[in-house]
mmCIF file of C-alpha atoms in Angstrom:
data_model
loop_
_atom_site.group_PDB
_atom_site.id
_atom_site.type_symbol
_atom_site.label_atom_id
_atom_site.label_comp_id
_atom_site.label_asym_id
_atom_site.label_seq_id
_atom_site.Cartn_x
_atom_site.Cartn_y
_atom_site.Cartn_z
ATOM 1 C CA MET V 30 98.174 -162.612 248.411
ATOM 2 C CA PRO V 31 101.266 -164.254 246.846
ATOM 3 C CA LEU V 32 103.258 -162.298 244.278
ATOM 4 C CA SER V 33 104.227 -163.562 240.845
ATOM 5 C CA PRO V 34 107.330 -161.762 239.583
ATOM 6 C CA ASN V 35 107.741 -161.314 235.840
ATOM 7 C CA ASP V 36 111.144 -162.084 234.352
ATOM 8 C CA ASN V 37 110.987 -158.831 232.369
ATOM 9 C CA VAL V 38 110.300 -156.640 235.384
ATOM 10 C CA VAL V 39 112.155 -155.476 238.469
ATOM 11 C CA ASP V 40 109.852 -154.953 241.428
ATOM 12 C CA VAL V 41 111.239 -152.280 243.732
ATOM 13 C CA TRP V 42 109.682 -152.060 247.164
ATOM 14 C CA ILE V 43 109.966 -148.814 249.093
ATOM 15 C CA VAL V 44 109.856 -149.438 252.837
ATOM 16 C CA ASP V 45 109.397 -146.830 255.560
ATOM 17 C CA LEU V 46 111.639 -147.752 258.503
ATOM 18 C CA GLN V 47 109.811 -145.550 261.018
ATOM 19 C CA VAL V 48 107.336 -147.871 262.706
ATOM 20 C CA PRO V 49 105.442 -148.140 266.017
ATOM 21 C CA ASP V 50 107.105 -150.014 268.879
ATOM 22 C CA GLN V 51 104.726 -152.979 268.569
ATOM 23 C CA THR V 52 105.656 -153.380 264.911
ATOM 24 C CA LEU V 53 109.330 -153.380 265.824
ATOM 25 C CA GLN V 54 108.778 -156.098 268.401
ATOM 26 C CA ARG V 55 106.951 -158.283 265.861
ATOM 27 C CA ALA V 56 109.755 -157.751 263.360
ATOM 28 C CA TYR V 57 112.222 -159.481 265.676
ATOM 29 C CA ASP V 58 110.118 -162.664 265.477
ATOM 30 C CA VAL V 59 110.962 -163.337 261.814
ATOM 31 C CA LEU V 60 114.721 -162.813 262.057
ATOM 32 C CA SER V 61 117.238 -165.631 262.212
ATOM 33 C CA ASP V 62 119.689 -166.111 265.062
ATOM 34 C CA ASP V 63 122.558 -164.569 263.104
ATOM 35 C CA GLU V 64 120.410 -161.563 262.181
ATOM 36 C CA LEU V 65 119.490 -161.072 265.819
ATOM 37 C CA GLN V 66 123.170 -161.170 266.715
ATOM 38 C CA ARG V 67 123.934 -158.595 264.026
ATOM 39 C CA ALA V 68 121.167 -156.369 265.385
ATOM 40 C CA GLN V 69 122.674 -156.446 268.870
ATOM 41 C CA ARG V 70 126.001 -155.215 267.555
ATOM 42 C CA PHE V 71 124.551 -151.833 266.616
ATOM 43 C CA ARG V 72 125.580 -149.248 269.165
ATOM 44 C CA PHE V 73 122.633 -146.898 268.747
ATOM 45 C CA PRO V 74 118.973 -147.996 269.030
ATOM 46 C CA VAL V 75 117.959 -146.043 265.928
ATOM 47 C CA ASP V 76 120.447 -147.959 263.792
ATOM 48 C CA ARG V 77 119.343 -151.249 265.323
ATOM 49 C CA ARG V 78 115.691 -150.458 264.620
ATOM 50 C CA ARG V 79 116.401 -149.561 260.993
ATOM 51 C CA PHE V 80 118.317 -152.795 260.465
ATOM 52 C CA VAL V 81 115.629 -154.955 262.078
ATOM 53 C CA ILE V 82 112.748 -153.393 260.147
ATOM 54 C CA ALA V 83 114.587 -153.484 256.825
ATOM 55 C CA ARG V 84 115.579 -157.108 257.312
ATOM 56 C CA ALA V 85 112.117 -158.188 258.440
ATOM 57 C CA ALA V 86 110.516 -156.355 255.517
ATOM 58 C CA MET V 87 112.895 -158.084 253.121
ATOM 59 C CA ARG V 88 111.950 -161.473 254.566
ATOM 60 C CA LYS V 89 108.229 -160.717 254.324
ATOM 61 C CA ILE V 90 108.510 -159.522 250.739
ATOM 62 C CA LEU V 91 110.543 -162.551 249.699
ATOM 63 C CA GLY V 92 108.056 -164.751 251.562
ATOM 64 C CA ARG V 93 105.257 -163.424 249.387
ATOM 65 C CA TYR V 94 107.109 -164.298 246.198
ATOM 66 C CA LEU V 95 108.160 -167.702 247.497
ATOM 67 C CA GLN V 96 104.788 -168.404 249.171
ATOM 68 C CA THR V 97 106.480 -169.345 252.395
ATOM 69 C CA ALA V 98 106.720 -167.988 255.914
ATOM 70 C CA PRO V 99 109.401 -165.289 256.143
ATOM 71 C CA GLY V 100 111.043 -166.833 259.186
ATOM 72 C CA VAL V 101 111.964 -170.079 257.387
ATOM 73 C CA ILE V 102 113.830 -168.423 254.500
ATOM 74 C CA ALA V 103 117.548 -169.154 254.646
ATOM 75 C CA PHE V 104 120.252 -167.126 252.947
ATOM 76 C CA GLU V 105 123.674 -167.926 251.579
ATOM 77 C CA TYR V 106 126.374 -165.394 250.775
ATOM 78 C CA THR V 107 128.863 -165.098 247.960
ATOM 79 C CA GLU V 108 132.553 -164.639 248.677
ATOM 80 C CA TYR V 109 131.950 -160.880 248.466
ATOM 81 C CA GLY V 110 128.990 -160.971 250.836
ATOM 82 C CA LYS V 111 126.057 -160.658 248.422
ATOM 83 C CA PRO V 112 123.056 -162.569 249.797
ATOM 84 C CA ARG V 113 120.945 -165.086 247.898
ATOM 85 C CA VAL V 114 118.025 -167.250 248.900
ATOM 86 C CA ALA V 115 119.351 -170.709 249.770
ATOM 87 C CA LYS V 116 116.066 -172.146 251.056
ATOM 88 C CA PRO V 117 113.623 -172.739 249.472
ATOM 89 C CA PRO V 118 115.291 -173.291 246.076
ATOM 90 C CA THR V 119 114.424 -170.464 243.680
ATOM 91 C CA ASN V 120 115.661 -168.408 240.749
ATOM 92 C CA LEU V 121 114.358 -165.256 242.441
ATOM 93 C CA ARG V 122 117.086 -162.645 242.784
ATOM 94 C CA PHE V 123 117.003 -159.655 245.090
ATOM 95 C CA ASN V 124 119.036 -156.777 246.415
ATOM 96 C CA ALA V 125 118.455 -154.279 249.204
ATOM 97 C CA SER V 126 119.692 -150.884 250.292
ATOM 98 C CA ARG V 127 118.801 -148.528 253.109
ATOM 99 C CA SER V 128 119.636 -144.984 254.073
ATOM 100 C CA GLY V 129 118.066 -142.868 256.767
ATOM 101 C CA GLU V 130 114.458 -143.929 257.282
ATOM 102 C CA ARG V 131 113.926 -145.601 253.938
ATOM 103 C CA ALA V 132 114.881 -148.935 252.433
ATOM 104 C CA LEU V 133 114.651 -150.306 248.910
ATOM 105 C CA ILE V 134 114.238 -153.985 248.085
ATOM 106 C CA ALA V 135 114.518 -154.977 244.416
ATOM 107 C CA CYS V 136 113.313 -158.383 243.184
ATOM 108 C CA THR V 137 113.405 -160.064 239.793
ATOM 109 C CA LEU V 138 113.761 -163.495 238.210
ATOM 110 C CA GLY V 139 116.771 -165.225 236.773
ATOM 111 C CA ARG V 140 119.267 -162.357 236.631
ATOM 112 C CA GLU V 141 121.231 -160.373 239.135
ATOM 113 C CA VAL V 142 119.890 -157.017 240.315
ATOM 114 C CA GLY V 143 121.389 -154.153 242.274
ATOM 115 C CA VAL V 144 119.763 -151.190 243.973
ATOM 116 C CA ASP V 145 121.049 -148.247 245.980
ATOM 117 C CA ILE V 146 119.457 -145.418 247.940
ATOM 118 C CA GLU V 147 121.198 -142.500 249.596
ATOM 119 C CA TRP V 148 120.042 -139.784 251.975
ATOM 120 C CA ILE V 149 121.047 -136.624 250.127
ATOM 121 C CA ASN V 150 120.156 -134.055 252.800
ATOM 122 C CA ARG V 151 123.571 -134.139 254.386
ATOM 123 C CA ASP V 152 126.618 -131.974 254.177
ATOM 124 C CA ILE V 153 129.433 -133.834 252.451
ATOM 125 C CA GLU V 154 132.377 -132.799 250.304
ATOM 126 C CA ILE V 155 131.051 -134.013 246.976
ATOM 127 C CA ASP V 156 133.943 -132.573 244.979
ATOM 128 C CA GLU V 157 136.510 -134.511 247.013
ATOM 129 C CA LEU V 158 134.486 -137.733 246.797
ATOM 130 C CA ALA V 159 134.008 -137.293 243.055
ATOM 131 C CA LYS V 160 137.739 -136.809 242.521
ATOM 132 C CA ARG V 161 138.426 -139.966 244.497
ATOM 133 C CA PHE V 162 135.755 -142.303 243.083
ATOM 134 C CA PHE V 163 134.448 -140.910 239.775
ATOM 135 C CA THR V 164 136.040 -141.159 236.352
ATOM 136 C CA VAL V 165 137.597 -138.214 234.542
ATOM 137 C CA ALA V 166 134.559 -137.953 232.249
ATOM 138 C CA GLU V 167 132.152 -137.999 235.189
ATOM 139 C CA ASN V 168 134.106 -135.288 237.006
ATOM 140 C CA GLU V 169 134.111 -133.135 233.892
ATOM 141 C CA LYS V 170 130.359 -133.580 233.539
ATOM 142 C CA LEU V 171 129.752 -132.846 237.221
ATOM 143 C CA ARG V 172 131.603 -129.534 236.964
ATOM 144 C CA THR V 173 129.201 -128.376 234.242
ATOM 145 C CA PHE V 174 126.240 -128.353 236.634
ATOM 146 C CA PRO V 175 125.306 -125.158 238.456
ATOM 147 C CA ALA V 176 126.238 -125.226 242.136
ATOM 148 C CA ASP V 177 122.622 -125.678 243.246
ATOM 149 C CA HIS V 178 122.238 -128.783 241.031
ATOM 150 C CA ARG V 179 125.653 -130.364 241.535
ATOM 151 C CA HIS V 180 124.750 -132.030 244.852
ATOM 152 C CA GLN V 181 121.822 -133.895 243.307
ATOM 153 C CA ALA V 182 123.810 -134.798 240.202
ATOM 154 C CA PHE V 183 126.563 -136.268 242.380
ATOM 155 C CA PHE V 184 124.144 -138.567 244.201
ATOM 156 C CA ARG V 185 122.450 -139.596 240.965
ATOM 157 C CA CYS V 186 125.806 -140.758 239.662
ATOM 158 C CA TRP V 187 126.836 -142.305 242.985
ATOM 159 C CA THR V 188 123.669 -144.393 243.403
ATOM 160 C CA CYS V 189 123.920 -145.694 239.843
ATOM 161 C CA LYS V 190 127.509 -146.735 240.416
ATOM 162 C CA GLU V 191 126.732 -148.410 243.731
ATOM 163 C CA ALA V 192 123.771 -150.263 242.215
ATOM 164 C CA PHE V 193 125.942 -151.569 239.382
ATOM 165 C CA VAL V 194 128.651 -152.804 241.746
ATOM 166 C CA LYS V 195 126.004 -154.503 243.896
ATOM 167 C CA ALA V 196 124.439 -156.173 240.859
ATOM 168 C CA ARG V 197 127.817 -157.579 239.859
ATOM 169 C CA GLY V 198 128.315 -158.771 243.416
ATOM 170 C CA GLU V 199 132.086 -158.319 243.338
ATOM 171 C CA GLY V 200 132.471 -155.857 246.188
ATOM 172 C CA LEU V 201 135.463 -153.531 246.182
ATOM 173 C CA SER V 202 137.139 -155.598 243.470
ATOM 174 C CA CYS V 203 135.042 -153.534 241.045
ATOM 175 C CA PRO V 204 136.306 -149.957 241.573
ATOM 176 C CA LEU V 205 133.818 -147.142 241.082
ATOM 177 C CA ASP V 206 136.158 -145.426 238.632
ATOM 178 C CA SER V 207 136.400 -148.481 236.369
ATOM 179 C CA PHE V 208 133.194 -147.620 234.490
ATOM 180 C CA ASP V 209 131.398 -144.503 233.312
ATOM 181 C CA VAL V 210 127.865 -143.295 234.042
ATOM 182 C CA SER V 211 126.224 -140.782 231.732
ATOM 183 C CA VAL V 212 124.018 -139.001 234.195
ATOM 184 C CA SER V 213 121.785 -135.947 234.388
ATOM 185 C CA PRO V 214 119.365 -134.946 237.174
ATOM 186 C CA ASN V 215 116.456 -135.018 234.745
ATOM 187 C CA ASP V 216 117.196 -138.299 232.976
ATOM 188 C CA GLU V 217 114.825 -141.189 233.619
ATOM 189 C CA GLU V 218 117.270 -143.551 231.972
ATOM 190 C CA VAL V 219 121.023 -143.320 231.620
ATOM 191 C CA THR V 220 123.749 -145.371 229.984
ATOM 192 C CA LEU V 221 126.480 -147.088 231.943
ATOM 193 C CA SER V 222 129.612 -148.149 230.051
ATOM 194 C CA THR V 223 132.250 -150.529 231.347
ATOM 195 C CA ARG V 224 135.697 -151.246 229.948
ATOM 196 C CA PRO V 225 135.947 -153.023 227.553
ATOM 197 C CA ASN V 226 132.831 -151.779 225.798
ATOM 198 C CA HIS V 227 129.741 -153.181 227.485
ATOM 199 C CA ALA V 228 126.626 -151.066 227.942
ATOM 200 C CA PHE V 229 123.954 -151.401 230.589
ATOM 201 C CA ILE V 230 120.792 -149.467 231.256
ATOM 202 C CA VAL V 231 120.164 -147.714 234.571
ATOM 203 C CA ASN V 232 116.479 -147.205 235.268
ATOM 204 C CA ARG V 233 115.175 -144.536 237.609
ATOM 205 C CA ALA V 234 111.926 -143.247 239.020
ATOM 206 C CA SER V 235 111.183 -140.243 241.175
ATOM 207 C CA ASP V 236 111.499 -142.230 244.397
ATOM 208 C CA VAL V 237 114.244 -144.614 243.303
ATOM 209 C CA ASP V 238 117.658 -143.264 242.374
ATOM 210 C CA GLY V 239 119.408 -146.231 240.793
ATOM 211 C CA ILE V 240 118.283 -149.692 239.731
ATOM 212 C CA ILE V 241 120.638 -151.940 237.808
ATOM 213 C CA ARG V 242 119.576 -155.178 236.219
ATOM 214 C CA MET V 243 122.204 -157.261 234.462
ATOM 215 C CA GLY V 244 120.826 -157.707 230.947
ATOM 216 C CA ASN V 245 118.881 -155.776 228.373
ATOM 217 C CA GLN V 246 115.477 -155.540 230.020
ATOM 218 C CA LYS V 247 114.533 -151.967 230.789
ATOM 219 C CA ARG V 248 111.114 -152.192 232.399
ATOM 220 C CA TYR V 249 110.573 -151.755 236.085
ATOM 221 C CA LYS V 250 107.749 -150.995 238.399
ATOM 222 C CA ILE V 251 107.599 -149.444 241.830
ATOM 223 C CA VAL V 252 105.765 -151.237 244.616
ATOM 224 C CA ALA V 253 105.264 -148.805 247.494
ATOM 225 C CA SER V 254 104.809 -150.138 251.005
ATOM 226 C CA PRO V 255 104.458 -147.424 253.667
ATOM 227 C CA HIS V 256 104.773 -149.788 256.620
ATOM 228 C CA ILE V 257 105.947 -153.289 257.306
ATOM 229 C CA ASP V 258 102.547 -154.158 258.820
ATOM 230 C CA GLN V 259 101.096 -154.110 255.303
ATOM 231 C CA LEU V 260 103.435 -156.883 254.162
ATOM 232 C CA HIS V 261 101.234 -159.879 254.849
ATOM 233 C CA TYR V 262 102.049 -163.262 253.384
ATOM 234 C CA VAL V 263 100.254 -166.468 252.478
#
């Protein structure tokens, strides 16, 4: 069944990257030549499989919106590497992120969108990373959390920042410490302030850490897809 995106909504697809071998083999069939070449450059099979499934899922999801076969979709890239659909012509905008065995694919109409997901069950030096990439205000806020909540608070802030940078599509030319995120582990919605004074809304759900849409719309919905095999198209 084709999908009809609403210009007031961000659809966020949650994709499980752990799939049977036969599903992985079918996923290769929808990738372009350059995507196949990128897949071969991964050193470890697990990383190659995650890339292939995430990319194939993205093509199948976009194919449902565009009512076209996923293998014929062509992409173009901005000077900072952000992908857009070049063929067929469309005002559909999307962004994708993956970490561990999960990927997120966000889709909306007419405005740029950014999404980020991070695997938080890993041992990293969050204090050092925060000092390097977060603003003074964010570091001060992070230090107020109890030790057992600080790890989660760090990733909440990090994913929101990454999603904003990806929505802008300016790569590393937009430093993470050039804007402030007001973040709390329990907030469903937080404010993001850039300099000079521009405010954006960061929407969250229990399974999605950070979704940024450039503009004032705040609504979003979550479209869960356990496996790529369920992403049929018309």
